[in-house]
Short mmCIF file of C-alpha atoms in Angstrom, two decimals:
data_model
loop_
_atom_site.label_atom_id
_atom_site.label_comp_id
_atom_site.label_asym_id
_atom_site.label_seq_id
_atom_site.Cartn_x
_atom_site.Cartn_y
_atom_site.Cartn_z
CA MET F 1 0.00 0.00 0.00
CA ILE F 2 2.79 2.45 0.92
CA HIS F 3 4.58 1.70 -2.35
CA GLU F 4 1.43 2.47 -4.32
CA ASP F 5 0.86 5.73 -2.42
CA LEU F 6 4.46 6.80 -3.10
CA LYS F 7 4.03 6.02 -6.79
CA HIS F 8 0.90 8.18 -6.84
CA ASP F 9 2.48 11.14 -5.02
CA PHE F 10 5.82 11.01 -6.89
CA GLY F 11 4.60 9.51 -10.18
CA TYR F 12 6.17 12.24 -12.32
CA PHE F 13 9.67 11.23 -11.21
CA ILE F 14 9.45 7.49 -11.87
CA SER F 15 11.94 6.44 -14.56
CA GLY F 16 14.00 3.47 -15.62
CA CYS F 17 17.19 4.96 -14.18
CA ALA F 18 18.70 3.30 -11.13
CA PRO F 19 19.03 6.01 -8.42
CA ARG F 20 21.57 6.01 -5.66
CA PRO F 21 19.82 3.85 -3.04
CA PHE F 22 18.13 5.30 0.03
CA ALA F 23 16.57 2.68 2.29
CA ILE F 24 13.58 3.19 4.61
CA ASP F 25 12.46 0.45 7.00
CA SER F 26 9.27 0.57 9.08
CA LEU F 27 9.08 -1.16 12.44
CA SER F 28 6.78 -1.29 15.45
CA THR F 29 7.38 1.23 18.23
CA ALA F 30 8.06 -1.79 20.48
CA ALA F 31 11.27 -2.35 18.51
CA ARG F 32 12.60 1.15 19.18
CA PRO F 33 15.83 1.20 21.26
CA ALA F 34 15.23 2.36 24.81
CA ASN F 35 18.23 4.68 25.09
CA TRP F 36 16.74 7.71 23.32
CA LYS F 37 17.37 10.85 25.39
CA LYS F 38 15.28 13.93 24.68
CA LEU F 39 17.05 17.18 23.75
CA PHE F 40 14.35 19.71 22.83
CA ARG F 41 10.89 20.04 21.30
CA PHE F 42 9.43 21.88 18.33
CA ARG F 43 5.71 22.44 17.82
CA GLU F 44 5.02 19.00 16.32
CA SER F 45 8.32 17.18 16.76
CA THR F 46 10.88 16.21 19.38
CA VAL F 47 14.62 15.90 18.78
CA PHE F 48 16.65 13.28 20.66
CA ARG F 49 20.35 12.86 21.31
CA ASN F 50 21.86 10.88 18.47
CA SER F 51 24.96 8.95 17.57
CA LYS F 52 27.51 10.41 15.16
CA GLY F 53 26.26 10.44 11.58
CA SER F 54 22.57 10.08 12.41
CA GLN F 55 19.53 12.03 13.55
CA ARG F 56 16.78 10.94 15.93
CA ILE F 57 13.42 12.68 15.96
CA CYS F 58 9.76 12.04 16.77
CA PHE F 59 7.03 13.42 14.49
CA PHE F 60 3.39 13.89 15.48
CA GLY F 61 4.06 12.37 18.94
CA SER F 62 3.91 8.79 17.67
CA SER F 63 6.40 8.29 14.83
CA PHE F 64 10.06 7.85 15.80
CA VAL F 65 12.71 8.33 13.10
CA GLU F 66 16.36 7.28 13.14
CA TYR F 67 17.89 8.84 10.04
CA ASN F 68 21.46 7.73 9.22
CA PHE F 69 22.41 10.14 6.45
CA ARG F 70 25.91 8.72 6.03
CA LYS F 71 24.63 5.23 5.26
CA ARG F 72 21.54 6.57 3.44
CA GLN F 73 19.28 4.56 5.73
CA CYS F 74 16.23 5.42 7.79
CA GLN F 75 14.30 3.42 10.36
CA ILE F 76 10.81 4.55 11.33
CA PHE F 77 9.13 3.14 14.44
CA CYS F 78 5.39 3.72 14.16
CA ASP F 79 2.16 1.73 14.68
CA ASP F 80 -0.33 4.03 12.91
CA PRO F 81 -0.35 3.43 9.09
CA ALA F 82 -1.55 6.99 8.30
CA VAL F 83 1.11 8.63 10.46
CA LEU F 84 3.73 6.22 9.13
CA TYR F 85 3.08 7.30 5.55
CA GLU F 86 3.16 10.99 6.47
CA THR F 87 6.54 10.40 8.10
CA ILE F 88 7.91 8.50 5.09
CA TYR F 89 6.72 11.30 2.82
CA LEU F 90 8.53 13.93 4.92
CA VAL F 91 11.71 11.86 5.11
CA VAL F 92 11.75 11.40 1.33
CA LEU F 93 11.31 15.14 0.76
CA SER F 94 14.03 15.90 3.29
CA TYR F 95 16.42 13.57 1.48
CA VAL F 96 15.49 14.91 -1.97
CA GLY F 97 15.68 18.53 -0.80
CA GLU F 98 19.17 18.00 0.59
CA GLN F 99 20.43 16.27 -2.57
CA LEU F 100 19.04 19.10 -4.70
CA GLY F 101 20.77 21.64 -2.46
CA ARG F 102 24.09 19.86 -2.97
CA MET F 103 23.59 20.25 -6.74
CA GLY F 104 22.81 23.95 -6.43
CA ALA F 105 19.06 23.60 -7.01
CA HIS F 106 16.55 24.82 -4.43
CA ARG F 107 12.81 24.40 -3.90
CA LEU F 108 10.79 27.61 -3.75
CA HIS F 109 7.46 27.52 -1.90
CA GLY F 110 5.05 28.74 -4.55
CA PHE F 111 2.93 27.87 -7.57
CA GLY F 112 5.11 27.69 -10.69
CA PHE F 113 3.37 28.02 -14.05
CA GLU F 114 3.73 29.38 -17.57
CA MET F 115 1.05 31.30 -19.45
CA ASN F 116 1.41 32.86 -22.89
CA GLY F 117 5.11 32.06 -22.87
CA LYS F 118 5.74 33.87 -19.56
CA GLY F 119 7.00 31.88 -16.60
CA SER F 120 5.67 32.94 -13.19
CA VAL F 121 5.79 31.93 -9.54
CA LEU F 122 2.87 32.78 -7.26
CA LEU F 123 4.29 33.19 -3.75
CA ALA F 124 1.70 32.25 -1.13
CA PRO F 125 1.59 30.55 2.28
CA SER F 126 0.30 27.04 2.90
CA GLY F 127 -3.48 27.10 2.67
CA GLY F 128 -3.25 30.29 0.63
CA GLY F 129 -5.15 28.83 -2.31
CA LYS F 130 -2.27 27.96 -4.68
CA SER F 131 -3.53 24.50 -5.62
CA THR F 132 -7.15 25.57 -6.12
CA LEU F 133 -6.00 28.49 -8.25
CA ALA F 134 -3.75 26.14 -10.23
CA LEU F 135 -6.66 23.86 -11.09
CA GLU F 136 -8.69 26.82 -12.32
CA LEU F 137 -5.86 28.26 -14.41
CA LEU F 138 -5.16 24.88 -16.01
CA LYS F 139 -8.67 24.84 -17.47
CA ALA F 140 -7.22 27.34 -19.93
CA LYS F 141 -5.16 25.15 -22.25
CA ARG F 142 -2.57 27.88 -22.75
CA THR F 143 -1.47 27.40 -19.12
CA ARG F 144 1.18 24.86 -18.19
CA ILE F 145 2.28 23.91 -14.68
CA LEU F 146 5.70 23.21 -13.19
CA SER F 147 4.60 22.74 -9.60
CA ASP F 148 1.61 23.80 -7.55
CA ASP F 149 3.73 23.92 -4.39
CA THR F 150 7.53 23.90 -4.83
CA PRO F 151 9.16 24.46 -8.24
CA VAL F 152 12.92 23.95 -8.23
CA ILE F 153 15.09 27.02 -8.94
CA GLY F 154 18.49 26.26 -10.46
CA LYS F 155 21.81 28.07 -10.64
CA ASP F 156 20.72 29.84 -13.82
CA GLY F 157 17.57 31.22 -12.18
CA LYS F 158 15.28 29.02 -14.26
CA MET F 159 12.62 26.87 -12.65
CA THR F 160 12.31 23.14 -13.17
CA ALA F 161 9.19 21.05 -12.70
CA PHE F 162 8.63 19.45 -9.30
CA PRO F 163 5.01 18.25 -9.38
CA GLN F 164 4.08 16.22 -6.35
CA ARG F 165 1.07 15.85 -4.09
CA ASN F 166 -0.63 18.82 -2.54
CA PRO F 167 -3.60 17.92 -0.32
CA LEU F 168 -6.98 19.51 -1.01
CA LYS F 169 -10.23 19.30 0.90
CA LYS F 170 -12.48 19.36 -2.15
CA VAL F 171 -11.89 18.41 -5.77
CA SER F 172 -14.32 18.45 -8.71
CA GLY F 173 -13.96 17.53 -12.34
CA VAL F 174 -11.13 15.03 -11.77
CA GLY F 175 -11.51 11.31 -12.44
CA GLU F 176 -11.15 8.89 -9.54
CA GLU F 177 -8.18 7.21 -11.24
CA HIS F 178 -6.15 10.38 -10.57
CA LEU F 179 -7.17 10.77 -6.92
CA ARG F 180 -5.91 9.39 -3.63
CA ARG F 181 -7.72 9.95 -0.36
CA PHE F 182 -5.97 9.79 2.97
CA LYS F 183 -6.22 10.98 6.55
CA ARG F 184 -3.67 13.65 7.36
CA HIS F 185 -2.47 14.19 10.92
CA LYS F 186 -4.57 16.93 12.58
CA HIS F 187 -6.05 17.97 9.21
CA GLY F 188 -8.63 15.25 8.64
CA GLU F 189 -9.31 13.62 5.28
CA LYS F 190 -7.53 15.10 2.29
CA ILE F 191 -7.53 14.42 -1.44
CA VAL F 192 -4.40 14.30 -3.60
CA ILE F 193 -4.43 14.70 -7.39
CA GLY F 194 -1.72 12.63 -9.09
CA SER F 195 0.57 14.14 -11.72
CA SER F 196 -1.02 11.81 -14.30
CA PHE F 197 -4.05 14.12 -14.36
CA PHE F 198 -2.03 17.08 -15.71
CA GLY F 199 -0.37 15.07 -18.50
CA SER F 200 1.06 17.29 -21.25
CA GLN F 201 0.26 20.43 -19.24
CA ILE F 202 3.34 19.78 -17.09
CA LEU F 203 6.23 21.87 -18.40
CA ALA F 204 9.77 20.62 -17.68
CA GLN F 205 11.47 24.03 -17.42
CA ALA F 206 10.75 27.74 -17.77
CA ASN F 207 12.21 31.15 -17.10
CA VAL F 208 10.92 33.13 -14.12
CA ASP F 209 9.61 36.30 -15.73
CA TRP F 210 7.18 37.21 -12.93
CA LEU F 211 7.11 36.89 -9.16
CA ILE F 212 3.52 37.29 -7.99
CA VAL F 213 3.05 38.04 -4.30
CA SER F 214 -0.35 37.00 -2.96
CA LYS F 215 -2.52 38.77 -0.43
CA ARG F 216 -5.77 37.41 1.02
CA THR F 217 -8.98 39.41 0.98
CA THR F 218 -12.50 38.65 2.19
CA LYS F 219 -13.92 40.39 -0.85
CA LYS F 220 -15.43 38.51 -3.78
CA GLN F 221 -13.49 40.66 -6.23
CA SER F 222 -9.76 40.05 -6.70
CA SER F 223 -7.24 42.35 -8.33
CA VAL F 224 -3.75 42.09 -9.84
CA ARG F 225 -1.34 44.96 -10.23
CA ARG F 226 2.31 45.52 -10.95
CA VAL F 227 4.30 46.61 -7.86
CA HIS F 228 7.85 47.63 -6.97
CA LYS F 229 10.45 44.87 -6.78
CA LEU F 230 11.02 45.53 -3.09
CA ASN F 231 7.72 43.75 -2.40
CA ALA F 232 9.39 40.45 -3.33
CA ILE F 233 12.32 40.64 -0.90
CA LEU F 234 10.65 39.20 2.21
CA PRO F 235 8.76 36.45 0.33
CA LEU F 236 11.99 35.32 -1.37
CA LEU F 237 13.89 35.30 1.93
CA LYS F 238 11.08 33.41 3.62
CA TRP F 239 10.14 30.86 0.98
CA LEU F 240 13.43 30.33 -0.87
CA VAL F 241 16.37 31.21 1.37
CA VAL F 242 14.98 29.99 4.71
CA GLY F 243 12.71 27.39 3.13
CA TYR F 244 9.83 28.18 5.46
CA GLU F 245 6.80 25.90 4.88
CA THR F 246 8.82 23.86 2.39
CA PRO F 247 8.33 20.23 3.44
CA GLN F 248 11.93 19.14 3.66
CA ILE F 249 12.09 19.18 7.47
CA TRP F 250 14.92 21.29 8.86
CA GLN F 251 15.01 19.01 11.90
CA LEU F 252 16.41 16.30 9.62
CA TYR F 253 18.24 18.67 7.30
CA LEU F 254 20.41 20.30 9.98
CA ARG F 255 22.95 18.38 12.06
CA ALA F 256 25.23 19.39 14.89
CA SER F 257 28.63 18.48 13.41
CA PRO F 258 30.85 21.50 12.53
CA SER F 259 31.48 20.24 8.98
CA ASP F 260 27.74 19.88 8.32
CA VAL F 261 26.95 23.33 9.72
CA ILE F 262 29.60 24.85 7.45
CA HIS F 263 28.21 22.96 4.47
CA LYS F 264 24.65 24.13 5.19
CA ILE F 265 25.84 27.73 5.49
CA GLY F 266 27.25 27.30 1.99
CA ILE F 267 23.84 26.13 0.76
CA LEU F 268 22.12 29.10 2.41
CA THR F 269 24.65 31.44 0.77
CA HIS F 270 23.87 29.91 -2.60
CA ARG F 271 20.13 30.30 -1.94
CA LEU F 272 20.74 33.99 -1.31
CA GLN F 273 22.52 34.25 -4.66
CA VAL F 274 19.67 32.47 -6.48
CA ALA F 275 17.12 34.72 -4.73
CA GLY F 276 19.14 37.74 -5.82
CA GLN F 277 19.10 36.54 -9.40
CA LEU F 278 15.32 36.12 -9.34
CA PHE F 279 14.96 39.58 -7.79
CA LYS F 280 17.13 41.05 -10.54
CA ASN F 281 15.54 39.34 -13.54
CA ALA F 282 11.85 39.02 -12.68
CA GLN F 283 9.10 41.62 -12.63
CA VAL F 284 6.87 41.71 -9.56
CA ALA F 285 3.10 41.83 -9.23
CA GLU F 286 0.65 41.59 -6.35
CA ILE F 287 -2.61 39.66 -6.44
CA GLN F 288 -5.45 40.12 -3.99
CA LEU F 289 -6.97 36.62 -3.86
CA SER F 290 -10.73 36.77 -3.39
CA THR F 291 -12.93 34.16 -1.77
CA ASP F 292 -13.82 32.88 -5.26
CA PRO F 293 -10.93 30.93 -6.87
CA VAL F 294 -12.62 31.02 -10.29
CA GLU F 295 -12.75 34.81 -10.21
CA SER F 296 -9.15 35.03 -8.95
CA ALA F 297 -7.95 32.75 -11.75
CA HIS F 298 -9.79 34.89 -14.31
CA GLU F 299 -8.18 38.10 -13.01
CA LEU F 300 -4.70 36.56 -13.01
CA ALA F 301 -5.18 35.19 -16.54
CA GLU F 302 -6.34 38.61 -17.72
CA PHE F 303 -3.28 40.26 -16.19
CA MET F 304 -0.85 37.78 -17.75
CA GLU F 305 -2.62 38.11 -21.13
CA HIS F 306 -1.55 41.74 -21.39
CA GLN F 307 2.06 41.39 -20.26
#
């Protein structure tokens, strides 16, 4: 079941190439070693003292992870199937995010798309309506998607496709063969649309011509306008440099060894350079997202039509 769920959520990336192996084993919590000593707590996780070359952490209060990044192995001690899958998903993204960072490519928290030959990233927080807006925009065949949550920004400032799952509460107009339902920790039942649904509307790579900063409004009428570039500084720092709300789990990404800290500072420095390149090359707009995603998508499409 877990293998099938992973295939659904990461279907776009499945190929015949043999990747460098990364092993994940799931075990009962009864098999967890008893010598875990607590260090400190985050909001939804607890970090434990670990041996050299590994990381020990508990997610959601019931899923214990021992992540040996040197051996590329991970053991997860969990008895709840739903929580187990959520943990595996986060561990995979942490591993992928770190490998991308080593190659000089970084995930940006936003909706990456191309319309009328112009590549854009809509910068919005989790729950800010990116995925719903993406579904509405894609009804226009001239729109192509790179990622509804985290496109990858490379050394050259271009974005590369990274389509993966993004949970929604409600979905209409999508066949059941493209959907997966699951219970998310503290968020109830969610629905995930597989990348197979988007088909040829997934674009492999695009320039970033526009950075679109989103604002929420309770009004039914949305608006889009061009703004000064300075409006993009904080969103880029937050969602590219720091990686806030990007599901790669800093608790697993950061380690205490001096060599690793130095290496991660190098990655942060490179993220700053990439953010600076986006700031230099892209134009900036602001969208007031209304309560109606159809209307918001129409306003954004109208704006992009005339650029």
